[in-house]
mmCIF file with all atom_site columns, C-alpha atoms in Angstrom:
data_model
loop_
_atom_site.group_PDB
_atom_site.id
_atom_site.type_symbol
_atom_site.label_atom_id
_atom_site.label_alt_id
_atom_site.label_comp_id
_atom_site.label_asym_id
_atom_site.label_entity_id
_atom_site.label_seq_id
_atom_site.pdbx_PDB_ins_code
_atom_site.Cartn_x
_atom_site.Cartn_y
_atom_site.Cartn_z
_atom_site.occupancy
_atom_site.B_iso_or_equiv
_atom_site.pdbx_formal_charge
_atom_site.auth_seq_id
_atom_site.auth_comp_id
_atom_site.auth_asym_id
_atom_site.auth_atom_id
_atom_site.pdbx_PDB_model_num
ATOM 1   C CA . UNK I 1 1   ? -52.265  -66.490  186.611 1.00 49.00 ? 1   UNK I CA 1
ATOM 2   C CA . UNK I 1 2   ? -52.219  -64.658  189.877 1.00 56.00 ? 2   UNK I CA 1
ATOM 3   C CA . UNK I 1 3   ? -54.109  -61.682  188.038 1.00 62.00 ? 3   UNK I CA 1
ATOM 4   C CA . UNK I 1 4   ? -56.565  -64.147  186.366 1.00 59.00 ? 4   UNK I CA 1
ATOM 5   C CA . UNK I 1 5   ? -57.474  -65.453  189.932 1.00 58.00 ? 5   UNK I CA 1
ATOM 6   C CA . UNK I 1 6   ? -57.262  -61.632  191.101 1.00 65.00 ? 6   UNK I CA 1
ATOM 7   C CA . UNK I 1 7   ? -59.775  -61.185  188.157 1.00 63.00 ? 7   UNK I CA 1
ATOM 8   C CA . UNK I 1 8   ? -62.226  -64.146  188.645 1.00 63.00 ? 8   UNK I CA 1
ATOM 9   C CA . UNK I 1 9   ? -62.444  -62.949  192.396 1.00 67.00 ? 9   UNK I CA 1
ATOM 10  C CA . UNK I 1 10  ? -63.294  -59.441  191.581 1.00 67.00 ? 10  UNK I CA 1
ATOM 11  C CA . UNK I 1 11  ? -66.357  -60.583  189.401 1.00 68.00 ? 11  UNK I CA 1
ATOM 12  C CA . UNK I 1 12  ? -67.690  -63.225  191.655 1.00 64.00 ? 12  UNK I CA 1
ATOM 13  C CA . UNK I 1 13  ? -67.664  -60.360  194.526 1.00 71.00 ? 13  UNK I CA 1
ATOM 14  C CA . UNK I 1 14  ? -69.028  -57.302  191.796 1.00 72.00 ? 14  UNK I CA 1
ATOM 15  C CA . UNK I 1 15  ? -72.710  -56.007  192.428 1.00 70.00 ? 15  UNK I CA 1
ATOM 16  C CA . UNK I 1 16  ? -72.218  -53.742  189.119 1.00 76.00 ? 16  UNK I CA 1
ATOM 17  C CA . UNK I 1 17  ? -70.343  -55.683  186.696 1.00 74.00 ? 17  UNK I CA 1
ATOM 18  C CA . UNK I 1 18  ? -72.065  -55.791  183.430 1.00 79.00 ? 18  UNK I CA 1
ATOM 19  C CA . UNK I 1 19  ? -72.849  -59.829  182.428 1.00 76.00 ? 19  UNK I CA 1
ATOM 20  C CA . UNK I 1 20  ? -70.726  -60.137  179.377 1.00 75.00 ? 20  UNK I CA 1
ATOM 21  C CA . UNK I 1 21  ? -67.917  -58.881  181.683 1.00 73.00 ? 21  UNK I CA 1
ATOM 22  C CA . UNK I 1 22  ? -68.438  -61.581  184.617 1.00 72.00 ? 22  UNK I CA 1
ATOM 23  C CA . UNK I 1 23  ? -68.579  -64.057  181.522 1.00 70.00 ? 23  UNK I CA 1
ATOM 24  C CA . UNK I 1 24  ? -65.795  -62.835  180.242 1.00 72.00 ? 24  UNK I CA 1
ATOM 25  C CA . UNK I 1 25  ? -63.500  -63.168  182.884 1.00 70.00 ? 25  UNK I CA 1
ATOM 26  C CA . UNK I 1 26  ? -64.726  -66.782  183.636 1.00 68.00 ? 26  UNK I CA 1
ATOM 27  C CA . UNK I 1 27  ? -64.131  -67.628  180.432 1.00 68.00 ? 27  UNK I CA 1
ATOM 28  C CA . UNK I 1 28  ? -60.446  -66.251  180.923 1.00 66.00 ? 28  UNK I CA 1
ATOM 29  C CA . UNK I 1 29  ? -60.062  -67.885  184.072 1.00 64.00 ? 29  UNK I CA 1
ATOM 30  C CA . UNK I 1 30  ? -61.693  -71.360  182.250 1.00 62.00 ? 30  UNK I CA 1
ATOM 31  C CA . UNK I 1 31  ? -59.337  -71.636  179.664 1.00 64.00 ? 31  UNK I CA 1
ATOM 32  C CA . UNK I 1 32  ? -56.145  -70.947  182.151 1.00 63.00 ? 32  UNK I CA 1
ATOM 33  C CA . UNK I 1 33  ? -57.910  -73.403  184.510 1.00 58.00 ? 33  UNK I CA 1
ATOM 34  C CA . UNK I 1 34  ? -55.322  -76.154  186.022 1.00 57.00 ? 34  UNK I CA 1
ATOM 35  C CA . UNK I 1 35  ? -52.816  -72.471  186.408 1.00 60.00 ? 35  UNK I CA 1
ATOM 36  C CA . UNK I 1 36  ? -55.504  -70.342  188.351 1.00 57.00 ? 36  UNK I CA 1
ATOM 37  C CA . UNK I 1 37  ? -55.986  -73.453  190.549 1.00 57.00 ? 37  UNK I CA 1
ATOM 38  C CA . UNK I 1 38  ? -52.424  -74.271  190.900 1.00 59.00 ? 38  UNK I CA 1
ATOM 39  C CA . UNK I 1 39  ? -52.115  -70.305  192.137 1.00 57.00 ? 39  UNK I CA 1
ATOM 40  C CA . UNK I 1 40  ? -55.391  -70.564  194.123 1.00 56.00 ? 40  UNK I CA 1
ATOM 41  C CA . UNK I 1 41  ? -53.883  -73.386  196.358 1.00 56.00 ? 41  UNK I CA 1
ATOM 42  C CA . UNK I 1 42  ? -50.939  -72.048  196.920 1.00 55.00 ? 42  UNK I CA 1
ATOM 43  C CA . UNK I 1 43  ? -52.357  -69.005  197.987 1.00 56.00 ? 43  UNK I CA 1
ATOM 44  C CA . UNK I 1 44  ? -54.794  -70.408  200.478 1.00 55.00 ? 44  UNK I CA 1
ATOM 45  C CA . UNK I 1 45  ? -57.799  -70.208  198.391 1.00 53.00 ? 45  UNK I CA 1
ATOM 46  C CA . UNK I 1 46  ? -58.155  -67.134  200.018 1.00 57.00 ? 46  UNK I CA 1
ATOM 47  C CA . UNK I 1 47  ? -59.540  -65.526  196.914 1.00 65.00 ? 47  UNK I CA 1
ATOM 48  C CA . UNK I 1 48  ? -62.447  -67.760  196.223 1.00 71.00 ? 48  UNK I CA 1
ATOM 49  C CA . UNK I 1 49  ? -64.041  -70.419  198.380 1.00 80.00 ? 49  UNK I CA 1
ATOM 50  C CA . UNK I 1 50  ? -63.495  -73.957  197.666 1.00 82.00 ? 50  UNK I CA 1
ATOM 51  C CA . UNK I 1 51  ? -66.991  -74.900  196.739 1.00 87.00 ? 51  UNK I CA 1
ATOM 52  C CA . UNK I 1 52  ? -66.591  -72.275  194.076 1.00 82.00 ? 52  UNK I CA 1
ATOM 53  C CA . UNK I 1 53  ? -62.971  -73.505  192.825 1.00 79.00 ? 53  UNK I CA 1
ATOM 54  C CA . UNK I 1 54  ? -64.855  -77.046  193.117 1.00 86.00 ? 54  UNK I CA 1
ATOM 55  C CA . UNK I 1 55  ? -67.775  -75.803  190.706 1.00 88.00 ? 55  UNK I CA 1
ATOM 56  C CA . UNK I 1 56  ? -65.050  -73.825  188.190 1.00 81.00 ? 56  UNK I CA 1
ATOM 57  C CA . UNK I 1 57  ? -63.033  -77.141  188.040 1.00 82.00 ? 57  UNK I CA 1
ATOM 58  C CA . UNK I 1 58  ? -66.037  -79.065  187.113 1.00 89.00 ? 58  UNK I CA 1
ATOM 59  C CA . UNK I 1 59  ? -66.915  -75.731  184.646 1.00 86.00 ? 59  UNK I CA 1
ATOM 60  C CA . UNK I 1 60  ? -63.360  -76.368  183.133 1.00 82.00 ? 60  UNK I CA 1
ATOM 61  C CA . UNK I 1 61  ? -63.964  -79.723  182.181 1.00 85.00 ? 61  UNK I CA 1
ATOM 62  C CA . UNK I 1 62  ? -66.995  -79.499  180.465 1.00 89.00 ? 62  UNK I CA 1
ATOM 63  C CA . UNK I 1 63  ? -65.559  -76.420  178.245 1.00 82.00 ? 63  UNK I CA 1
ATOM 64  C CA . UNK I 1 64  ? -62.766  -78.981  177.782 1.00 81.00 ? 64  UNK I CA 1
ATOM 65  C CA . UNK I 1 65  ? -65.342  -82.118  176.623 1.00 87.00 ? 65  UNK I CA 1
ATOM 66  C CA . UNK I 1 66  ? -67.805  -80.114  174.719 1.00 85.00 ? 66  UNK I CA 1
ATOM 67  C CA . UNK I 1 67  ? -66.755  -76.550  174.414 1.00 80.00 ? 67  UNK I CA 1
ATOM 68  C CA . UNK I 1 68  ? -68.823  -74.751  176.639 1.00 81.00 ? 68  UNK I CA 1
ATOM 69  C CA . UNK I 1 69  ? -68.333  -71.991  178.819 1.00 77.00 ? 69  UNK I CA 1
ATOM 70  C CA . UNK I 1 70  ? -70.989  -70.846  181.137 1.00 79.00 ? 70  UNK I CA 1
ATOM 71  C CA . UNK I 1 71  ? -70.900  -68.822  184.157 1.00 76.00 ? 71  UNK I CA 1
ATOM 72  C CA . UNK I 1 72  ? -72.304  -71.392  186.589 1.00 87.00 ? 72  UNK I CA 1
ATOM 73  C CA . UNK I 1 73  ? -72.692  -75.218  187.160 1.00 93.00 ? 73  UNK I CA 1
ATOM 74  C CA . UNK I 1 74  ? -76.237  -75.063  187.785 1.00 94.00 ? 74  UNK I CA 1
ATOM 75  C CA . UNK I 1 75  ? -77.191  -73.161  184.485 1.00 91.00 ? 75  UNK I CA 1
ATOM 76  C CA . UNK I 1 76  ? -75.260  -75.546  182.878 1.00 94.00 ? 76  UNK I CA 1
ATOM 77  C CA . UNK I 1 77  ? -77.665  -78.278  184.119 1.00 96.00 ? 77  UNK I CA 1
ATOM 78  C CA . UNK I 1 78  ? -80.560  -76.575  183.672 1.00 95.00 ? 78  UNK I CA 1
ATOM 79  C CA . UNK I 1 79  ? -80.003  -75.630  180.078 1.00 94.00 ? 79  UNK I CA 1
ATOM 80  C CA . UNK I 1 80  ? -78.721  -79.320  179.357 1.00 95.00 ? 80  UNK I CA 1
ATOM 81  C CA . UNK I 1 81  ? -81.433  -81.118  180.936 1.00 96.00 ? 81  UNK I CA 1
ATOM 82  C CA . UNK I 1 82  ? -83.481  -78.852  178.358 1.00 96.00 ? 82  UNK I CA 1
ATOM 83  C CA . UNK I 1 83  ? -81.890  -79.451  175.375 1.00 96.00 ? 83  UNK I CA 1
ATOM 84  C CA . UNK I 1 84  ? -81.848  -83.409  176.318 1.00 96.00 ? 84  UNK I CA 1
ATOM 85  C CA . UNK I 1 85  ? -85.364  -83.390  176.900 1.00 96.00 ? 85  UNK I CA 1
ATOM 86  C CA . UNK I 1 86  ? -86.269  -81.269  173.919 1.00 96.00 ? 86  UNK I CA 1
ATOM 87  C CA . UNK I 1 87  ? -83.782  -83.706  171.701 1.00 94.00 ? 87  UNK I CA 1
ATOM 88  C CA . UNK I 1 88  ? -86.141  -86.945  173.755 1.00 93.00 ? 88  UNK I CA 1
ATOM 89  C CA . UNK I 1 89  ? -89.531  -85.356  173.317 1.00 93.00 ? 89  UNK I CA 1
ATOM 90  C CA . UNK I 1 90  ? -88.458  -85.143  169.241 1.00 92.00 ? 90  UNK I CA 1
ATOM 91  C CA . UNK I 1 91  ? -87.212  -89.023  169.231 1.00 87.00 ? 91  UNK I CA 1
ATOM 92  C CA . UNK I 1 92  ? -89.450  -90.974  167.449 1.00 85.00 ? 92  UNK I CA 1
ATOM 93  C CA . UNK I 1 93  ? -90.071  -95.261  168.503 1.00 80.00 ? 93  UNK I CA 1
ATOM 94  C CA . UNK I 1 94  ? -88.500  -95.929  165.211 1.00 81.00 ? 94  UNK I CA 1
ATOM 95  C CA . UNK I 1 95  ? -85.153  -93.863  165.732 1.00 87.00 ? 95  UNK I CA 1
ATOM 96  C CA . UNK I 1 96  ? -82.101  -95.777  164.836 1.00 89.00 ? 96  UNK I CA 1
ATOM 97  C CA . UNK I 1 97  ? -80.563  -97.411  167.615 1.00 85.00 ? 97  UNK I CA 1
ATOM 98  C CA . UNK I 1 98  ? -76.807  -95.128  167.113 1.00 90.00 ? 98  UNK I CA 1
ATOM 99  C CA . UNK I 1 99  ? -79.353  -91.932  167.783 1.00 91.00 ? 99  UNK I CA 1
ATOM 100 C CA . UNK I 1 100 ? -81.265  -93.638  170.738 1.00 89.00 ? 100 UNK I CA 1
ATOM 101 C CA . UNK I 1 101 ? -77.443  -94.941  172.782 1.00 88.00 ? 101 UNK I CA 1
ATOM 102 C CA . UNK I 1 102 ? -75.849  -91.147  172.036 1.00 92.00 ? 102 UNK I CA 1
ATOM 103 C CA . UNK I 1 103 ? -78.963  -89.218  173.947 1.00 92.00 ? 103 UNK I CA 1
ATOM 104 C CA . UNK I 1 104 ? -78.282  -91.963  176.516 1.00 91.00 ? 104 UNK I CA 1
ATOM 105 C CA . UNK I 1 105 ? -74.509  -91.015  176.586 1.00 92.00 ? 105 UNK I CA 1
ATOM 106 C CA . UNK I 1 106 ? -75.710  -87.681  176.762 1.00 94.00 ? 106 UNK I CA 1
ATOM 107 C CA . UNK I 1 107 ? -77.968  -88.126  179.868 1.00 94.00 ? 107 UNK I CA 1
ATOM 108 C CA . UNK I 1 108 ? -74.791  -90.158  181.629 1.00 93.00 ? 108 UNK I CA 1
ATOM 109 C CA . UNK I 1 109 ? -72.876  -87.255  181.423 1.00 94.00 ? 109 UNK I CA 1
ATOM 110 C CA . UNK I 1 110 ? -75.910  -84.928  182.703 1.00 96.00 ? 110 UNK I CA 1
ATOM 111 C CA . UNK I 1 111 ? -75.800  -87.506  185.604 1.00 95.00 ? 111 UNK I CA 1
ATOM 112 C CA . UNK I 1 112 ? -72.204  -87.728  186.501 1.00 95.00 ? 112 UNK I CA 1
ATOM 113 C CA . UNK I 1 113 ? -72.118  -83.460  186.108 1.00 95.00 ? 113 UNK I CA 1
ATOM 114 C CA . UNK I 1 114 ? -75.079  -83.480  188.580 1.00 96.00 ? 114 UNK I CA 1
ATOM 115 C CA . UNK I 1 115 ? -73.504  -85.800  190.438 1.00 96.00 ? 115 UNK I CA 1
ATOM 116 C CA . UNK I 1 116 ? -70.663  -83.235  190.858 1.00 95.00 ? 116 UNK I CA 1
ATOM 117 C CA . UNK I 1 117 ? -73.057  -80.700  191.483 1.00 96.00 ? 117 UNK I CA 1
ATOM 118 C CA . UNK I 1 118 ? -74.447  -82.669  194.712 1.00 96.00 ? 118 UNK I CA 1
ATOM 119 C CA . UNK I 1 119 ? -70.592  -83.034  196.275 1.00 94.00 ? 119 UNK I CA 1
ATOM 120 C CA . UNK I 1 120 ? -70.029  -79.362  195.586 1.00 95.00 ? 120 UNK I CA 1
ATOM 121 C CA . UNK I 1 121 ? -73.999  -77.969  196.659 1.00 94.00 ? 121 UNK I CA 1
ATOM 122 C CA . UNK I 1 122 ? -75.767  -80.677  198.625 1.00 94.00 ? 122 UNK I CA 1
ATOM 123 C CA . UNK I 1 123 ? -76.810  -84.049  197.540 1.00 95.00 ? 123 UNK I CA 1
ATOM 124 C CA . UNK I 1 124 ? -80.833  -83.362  198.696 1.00 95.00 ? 124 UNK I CA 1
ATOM 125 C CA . UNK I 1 125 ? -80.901  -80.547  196.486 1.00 94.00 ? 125 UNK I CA 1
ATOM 126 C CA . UNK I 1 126 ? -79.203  -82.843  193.169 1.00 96.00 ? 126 UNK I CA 1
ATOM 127 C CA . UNK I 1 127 ? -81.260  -85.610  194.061 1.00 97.00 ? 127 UNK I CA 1
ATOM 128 C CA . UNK I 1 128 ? -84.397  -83.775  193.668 1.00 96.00 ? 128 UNK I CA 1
ATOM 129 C CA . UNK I 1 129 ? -83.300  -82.708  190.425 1.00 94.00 ? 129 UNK I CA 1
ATOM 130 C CA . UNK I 1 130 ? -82.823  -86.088  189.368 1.00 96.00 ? 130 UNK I CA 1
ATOM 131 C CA . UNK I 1 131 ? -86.127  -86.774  190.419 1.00 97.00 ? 131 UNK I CA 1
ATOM 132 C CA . UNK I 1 132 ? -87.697  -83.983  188.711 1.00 96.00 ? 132 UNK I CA 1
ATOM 133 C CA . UNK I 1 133 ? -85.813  -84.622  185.570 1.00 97.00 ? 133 UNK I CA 1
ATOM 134 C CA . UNK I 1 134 ? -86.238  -88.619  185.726 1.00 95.00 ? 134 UNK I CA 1
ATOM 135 C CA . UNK I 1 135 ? -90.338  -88.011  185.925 1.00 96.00 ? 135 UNK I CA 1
ATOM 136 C CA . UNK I 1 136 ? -90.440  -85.915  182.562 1.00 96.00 ? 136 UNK I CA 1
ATOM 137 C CA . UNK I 1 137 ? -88.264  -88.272  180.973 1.00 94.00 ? 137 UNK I CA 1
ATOM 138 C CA . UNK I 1 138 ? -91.140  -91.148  181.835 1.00 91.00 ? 138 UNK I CA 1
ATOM 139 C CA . UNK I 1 139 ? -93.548  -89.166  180.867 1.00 94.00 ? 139 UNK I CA 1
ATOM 140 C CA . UNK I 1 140 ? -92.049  -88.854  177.318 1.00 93.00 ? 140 UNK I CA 1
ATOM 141 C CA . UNK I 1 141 ? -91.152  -92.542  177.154 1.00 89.00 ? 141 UNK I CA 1
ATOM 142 C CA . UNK I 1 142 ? -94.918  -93.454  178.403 1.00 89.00 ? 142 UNK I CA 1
ATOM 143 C CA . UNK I 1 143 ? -96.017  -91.047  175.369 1.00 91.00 ? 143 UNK I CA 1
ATOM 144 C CA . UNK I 1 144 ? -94.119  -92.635  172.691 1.00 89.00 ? 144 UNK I CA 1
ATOM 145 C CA . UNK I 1 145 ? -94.530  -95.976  174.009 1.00 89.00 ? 145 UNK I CA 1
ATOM 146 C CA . UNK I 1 146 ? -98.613  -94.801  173.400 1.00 89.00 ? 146 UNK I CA 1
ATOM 147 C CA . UNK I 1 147 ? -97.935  -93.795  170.098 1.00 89.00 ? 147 UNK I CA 1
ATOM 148 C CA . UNK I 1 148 ? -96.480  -96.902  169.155 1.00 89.00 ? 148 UNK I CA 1
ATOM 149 C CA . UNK I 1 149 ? -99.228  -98.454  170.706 1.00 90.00 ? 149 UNK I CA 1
ATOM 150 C CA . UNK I 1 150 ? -101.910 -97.281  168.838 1.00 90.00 ? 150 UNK I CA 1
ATOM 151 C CA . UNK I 1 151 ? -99.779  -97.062  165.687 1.00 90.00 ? 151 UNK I CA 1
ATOM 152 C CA . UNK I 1 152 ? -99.054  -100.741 165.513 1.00 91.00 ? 152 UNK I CA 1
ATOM 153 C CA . UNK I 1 153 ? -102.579 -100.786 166.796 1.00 92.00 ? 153 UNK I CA 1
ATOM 154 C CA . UNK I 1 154 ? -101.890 -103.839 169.790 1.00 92.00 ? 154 UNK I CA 1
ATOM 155 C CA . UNK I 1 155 ? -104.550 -105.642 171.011 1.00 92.00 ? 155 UNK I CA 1
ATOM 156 C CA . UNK I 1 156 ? -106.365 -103.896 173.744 1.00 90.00 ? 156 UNK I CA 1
ATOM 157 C CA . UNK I 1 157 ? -104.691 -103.643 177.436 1.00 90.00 ? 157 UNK I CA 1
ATOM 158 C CA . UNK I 1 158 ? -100.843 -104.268 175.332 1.00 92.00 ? 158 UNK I CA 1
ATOM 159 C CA . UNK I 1 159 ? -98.283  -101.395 175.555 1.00 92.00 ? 159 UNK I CA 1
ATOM 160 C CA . UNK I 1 160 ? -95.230  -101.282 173.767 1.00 92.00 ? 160 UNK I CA 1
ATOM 161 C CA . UNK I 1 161 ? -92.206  -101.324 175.670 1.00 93.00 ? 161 UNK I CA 1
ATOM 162 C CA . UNK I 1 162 ? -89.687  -98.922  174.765 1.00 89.00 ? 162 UNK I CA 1
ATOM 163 C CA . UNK I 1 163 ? -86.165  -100.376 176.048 1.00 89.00 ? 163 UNK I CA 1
ATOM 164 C CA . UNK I 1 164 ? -82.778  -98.231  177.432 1.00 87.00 ? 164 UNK I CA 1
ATOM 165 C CA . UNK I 1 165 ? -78.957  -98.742  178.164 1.00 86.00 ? 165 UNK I CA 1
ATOM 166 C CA . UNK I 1 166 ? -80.389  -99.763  181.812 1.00 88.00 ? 166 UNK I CA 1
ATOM 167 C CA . UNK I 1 167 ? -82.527  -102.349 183.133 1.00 94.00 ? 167 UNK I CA 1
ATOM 168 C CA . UNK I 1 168 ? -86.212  -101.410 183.024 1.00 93.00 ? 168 UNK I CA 1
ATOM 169 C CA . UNK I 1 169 ? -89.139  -103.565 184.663 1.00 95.00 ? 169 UNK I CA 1
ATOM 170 C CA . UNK I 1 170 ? -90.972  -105.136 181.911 1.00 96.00 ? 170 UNK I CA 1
ATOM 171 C CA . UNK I 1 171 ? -94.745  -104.765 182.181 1.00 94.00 ? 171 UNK I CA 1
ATOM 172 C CA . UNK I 1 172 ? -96.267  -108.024 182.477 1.00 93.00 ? 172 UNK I CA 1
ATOM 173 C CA . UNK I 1 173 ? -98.851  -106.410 179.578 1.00 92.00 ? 173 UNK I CA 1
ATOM 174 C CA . UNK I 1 174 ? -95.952  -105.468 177.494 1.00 94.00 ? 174 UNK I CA 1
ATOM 175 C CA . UNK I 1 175 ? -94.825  -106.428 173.972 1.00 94.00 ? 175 UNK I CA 1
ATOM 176 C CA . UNK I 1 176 ? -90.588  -105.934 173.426 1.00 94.00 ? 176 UNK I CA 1
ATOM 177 C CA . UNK I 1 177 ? -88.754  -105.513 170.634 1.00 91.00 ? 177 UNK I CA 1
ATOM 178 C CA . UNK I 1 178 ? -86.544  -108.631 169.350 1.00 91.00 ? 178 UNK I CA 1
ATOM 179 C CA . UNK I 1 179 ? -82.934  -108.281 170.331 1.00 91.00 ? 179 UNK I CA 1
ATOM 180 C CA . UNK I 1 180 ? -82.931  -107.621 173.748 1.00 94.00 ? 180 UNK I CA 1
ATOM 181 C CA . UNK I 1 181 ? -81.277  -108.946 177.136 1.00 95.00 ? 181 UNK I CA 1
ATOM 182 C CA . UNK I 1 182 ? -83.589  -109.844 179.135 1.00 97.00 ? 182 UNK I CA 1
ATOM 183 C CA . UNK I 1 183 ? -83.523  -110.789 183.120 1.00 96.00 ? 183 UNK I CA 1
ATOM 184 C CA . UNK I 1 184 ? -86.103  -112.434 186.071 1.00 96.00 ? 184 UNK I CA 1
ATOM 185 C CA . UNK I 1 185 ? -85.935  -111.420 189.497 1.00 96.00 ? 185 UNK I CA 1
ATOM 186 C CA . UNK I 1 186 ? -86.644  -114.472 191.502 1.00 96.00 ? 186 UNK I CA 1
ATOM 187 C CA . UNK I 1 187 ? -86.971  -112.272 194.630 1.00 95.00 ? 187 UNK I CA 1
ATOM 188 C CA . UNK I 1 188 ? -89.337  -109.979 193.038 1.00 95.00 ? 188 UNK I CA 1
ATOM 189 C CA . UNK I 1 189 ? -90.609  -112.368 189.993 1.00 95.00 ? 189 UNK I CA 1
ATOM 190 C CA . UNK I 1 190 ? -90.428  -109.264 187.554 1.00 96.00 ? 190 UNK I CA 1
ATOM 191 C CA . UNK I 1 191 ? -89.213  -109.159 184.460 1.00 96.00 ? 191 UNK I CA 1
ATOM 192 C CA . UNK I 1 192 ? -86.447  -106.382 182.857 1.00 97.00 ? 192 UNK I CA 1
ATOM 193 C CA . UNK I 1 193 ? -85.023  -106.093 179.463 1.00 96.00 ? 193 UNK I CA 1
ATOM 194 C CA . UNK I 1 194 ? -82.528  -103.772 178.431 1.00 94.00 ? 194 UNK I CA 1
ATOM 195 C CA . UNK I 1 195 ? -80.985  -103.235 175.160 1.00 89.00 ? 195 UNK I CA 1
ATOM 196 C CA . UNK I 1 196 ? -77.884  -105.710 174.409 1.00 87.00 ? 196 UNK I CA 1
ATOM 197 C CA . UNK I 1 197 ? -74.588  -104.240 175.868 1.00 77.00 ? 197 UNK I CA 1
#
């Protein structure tokens, strides 16, 4: 395990290491994780700075949830928030309801990793991604609430309201779906619905 740690250090510090090497030695160090860390305290952390072993923890435990193994924490997000939003854009209004709560499972555990990613890099920097990320996710929610709009063809100035796993304001010009728990802000007098826990 020293060597591993000895190895992980050498390609985080390498100008001319070839990419498949780097990757290769992360995915090394990834799979003897809870070791190289165990070594890498002991040590001093000398080796690699604690924001990094922070970030290759985190790394670890998504290779353990859902097998993969990527050099950084932040491509990770990037390419996850991708493939989320490509899998939302595709989602139809009439998707079964198992489809609809797994992409939401999937976008909590984009959340918590980017929560991770704001301890380890800086919370302004993760919350702007969340930002970023939250506006295209309306905007695909606002298009297939549209669709289903026109497609059930509602009375003029109705919008359908597409519901989550969270509490969403209800339009006052909205039509729901049946089955869903609903809730009044007396403060605010708005209305939110979400879908039944």
């Amino acid at each position: 395990t020293q060597r591993a740690l000895a190895v992980v250090s050498h390609a985080e510090e390498s100008l001319d290491m070839p990419p498949h090497l780097k990757i290769g030695a992360l995915t090394a160090a990834l799979r003897q994780w809870n070791k190289v860390t165990e070594v890498a305290e002991i040590d001093g952390g000398a080796q690699l700075s604690a924001s990094r072993r922070a970030e290759l923890g985190v790394l670890s435990r998504i290779r353990d949830r859902d097998g993969h193994i990527t050099w950084s924490l932040e491509e990770y997000l990037h390419a996850a928030a991708d493939d989320l939003l490509d899998w939302e854009s595709r989602l139809e209004v009439g998707a079964p309801r198992k489809a609809k709560v797994n992409m939401e499972g999937a976008w909590a555990h984009w959340q918590q990793m980017l929560f991770e990613y704001g301890y380890i890099f800086g919370v302004e920097k993760a919350e702007e991604w969340r930002r970023r990320v939250a506006a295209r996710r309306e905007d695909l929610r606002l298009g297939r609430s549209t669709a289903a709009s026109n497609s059930m063809k509602l009375p003029p100035g109705k919008v359908w309201f597409e519901p989550t796993a969270e509490w969403r304001e209800v339009p006052p010009n909205a039509i729901c779906p049946a089955g869903l728990d609903f809730r009044f802000d007396m403060e605010t007098q708005k209305n939110y619905a979400r879908w039944l826990p």
